[in-house]
Amino acid sequence: MRRMRLAADEGAKEEEMKKLLEELSQLEDVLLQSKGNNNNKNNKFFGGERIGWLDIALGCYVGWFRAVEDFAADDAVRGLLPSTEELVEFGEDFTKKLREAAARR
């Protein structure tokens, strides 16, 4: 994703996007295949009834999501956090500055 954000022109950006989509597609296939190989589709984990490597790899992020939700819901910060649109705008501006700095090198 970083290579895509820092691509010098639209052609390079498009090429990096194709690579990213291919990689994400492969990940999606593995996730679906892992979940689909279970006899019971309602298992708690990707590997079935026991935690496996995929559960560990993805599950380590759950705490962060919960922490962010709890933080954002607190009265002390509710209404003070930037909106999704503001975060996207910040990211785009920051990426533009990174590209400009890379072009000066």
XYZ file of C-alpha atoms in Angstrom:
105
model
C 0.000 0.000 0.000
C 2.858 2.342 0.743
C 4.278 1.862 -2.748
C 0.871 2.696 -4.187
C 0.542 5.881 -2.114
C 4.006 7.051 -3.098
C 3.779 6.159 -6.789
C 5.140 8.933 -8.972
C 2.316 8.992 -11.512
C -1.093 7.503 -12.198
C 0.343 4.675 -14.312
C 2.660 3.546 -11.524
C -0.144 3.954 -8.997
C -2.439 1.785 -11.122
C 0.235 -0.909 -11.416
C 0.752 -0.935 -7.641
C -3.029 -1.109 -7.159
C -3.176 -4.190 -9.398
C -0.442 -5.841 -7.323
C -2.236 -4.976 -4.086
C -5.559 -6.335 -5.340
C -3.873 -9.573 -6.419
C -2.256 -9.956 -3.005
C -5.537 -9.213 -1.219
C -7.327 -11.661 -3.484
C -4.859 -14.380 -2.510
C -5.364 -13.580 1.169
C -9.135 -13.671 0.746
C -8.907 -17.057 -0.996
C -6.850 -18.474 1.871
C -9.255 -17.092 4.471
C -12.308 -18.444 2.678
C -10.658 -21.785 2.008
C -9.616 -22.093 5.637
C -13.119 -21.306 6.872
C -14.729 -23.514 4.199
C -12.693 -26.598 5.087
C -14.460 -26.935 8.418
C -17.247 -29.460 8.777
C -19.230 -26.953 10.814
C -19.417 -23.457 9.315
C -20.345 -22.052 12.747
C -17.021 -22.877 14.387
C -15.556 -20.162 16.563
C -12.151 -20.218 14.869
C -10.775 -20.475 11.350
C -9.234 -23.841 12.184
C -12.433 -25.220 13.705
C -12.892 -25.539 17.441
C -9.251 -24.771 18.253
C -7.242 -21.601 17.751
C -4.814 -21.864 14.853
C -2.125 -19.682 13.286
C -4.639 -17.680 11.243
C -6.755 -16.939 14.319
C -3.651 -15.724 16.134
C -2.470 -13.614 13.206
C -5.827 -11.861 12.815
C -7.020 -11.999 16.409
C -4.166 -9.904 17.737
C -5.907 -6.839 16.282
C -9.203 -7.337 18.133
C -8.002 -5.628 21.292
C -6.997 -2.534 19.355
C -10.438 -2.268 17.763
C -12.126 -2.601 21.128
C -9.802 -0.058 22.706
C -10.506 2.465 19.952
C -14.260 1.926 20.251
C -14.123 2.379 24.028
C -11.951 5.460 23.690
C -14.175 7.072 21.047
C -17.301 6.405 23.128
C -15.962 8.130 26.237
C -17.605 11.450 27.135
C -14.194 13.114 27.473
C -13.434 12.762 23.760
C -16.808 12.228 22.092
C -17.215 14.936 19.475
C -13.530 15.878 19.569
C -12.194 13.093 17.377
C -11.894 13.794 13.653
C -14.489 12.344 11.322
C -13.643 9.656 8.793
C -13.686 12.285 6.054
C -11.229 14.462 7.988
C -8.906 11.503 8.505
C -9.031 10.677 4.792
C -8.248 14.294 3.916
C -5.327 14.294 6.365
C -4.025 11.046 4.859
C -4.246 12.429 1.337
C -2.452 15.646 2.329
C 0.224 13.701 4.170
C 0.742 11.378 1.193
C 1.076 14.389 -1.097
C 3.795 15.808 1.157
C 5.604 12.462 1.187
C 5.516 12.326 -2.618
C 6.847 15.878 -2.871
C 9.663 15.077 -0.446
C 10.536 11.887 -2.366
C 10.582 13.820 -5.656
C 13.111 16.313 -4.227
C 15.609 13.545 -3.418
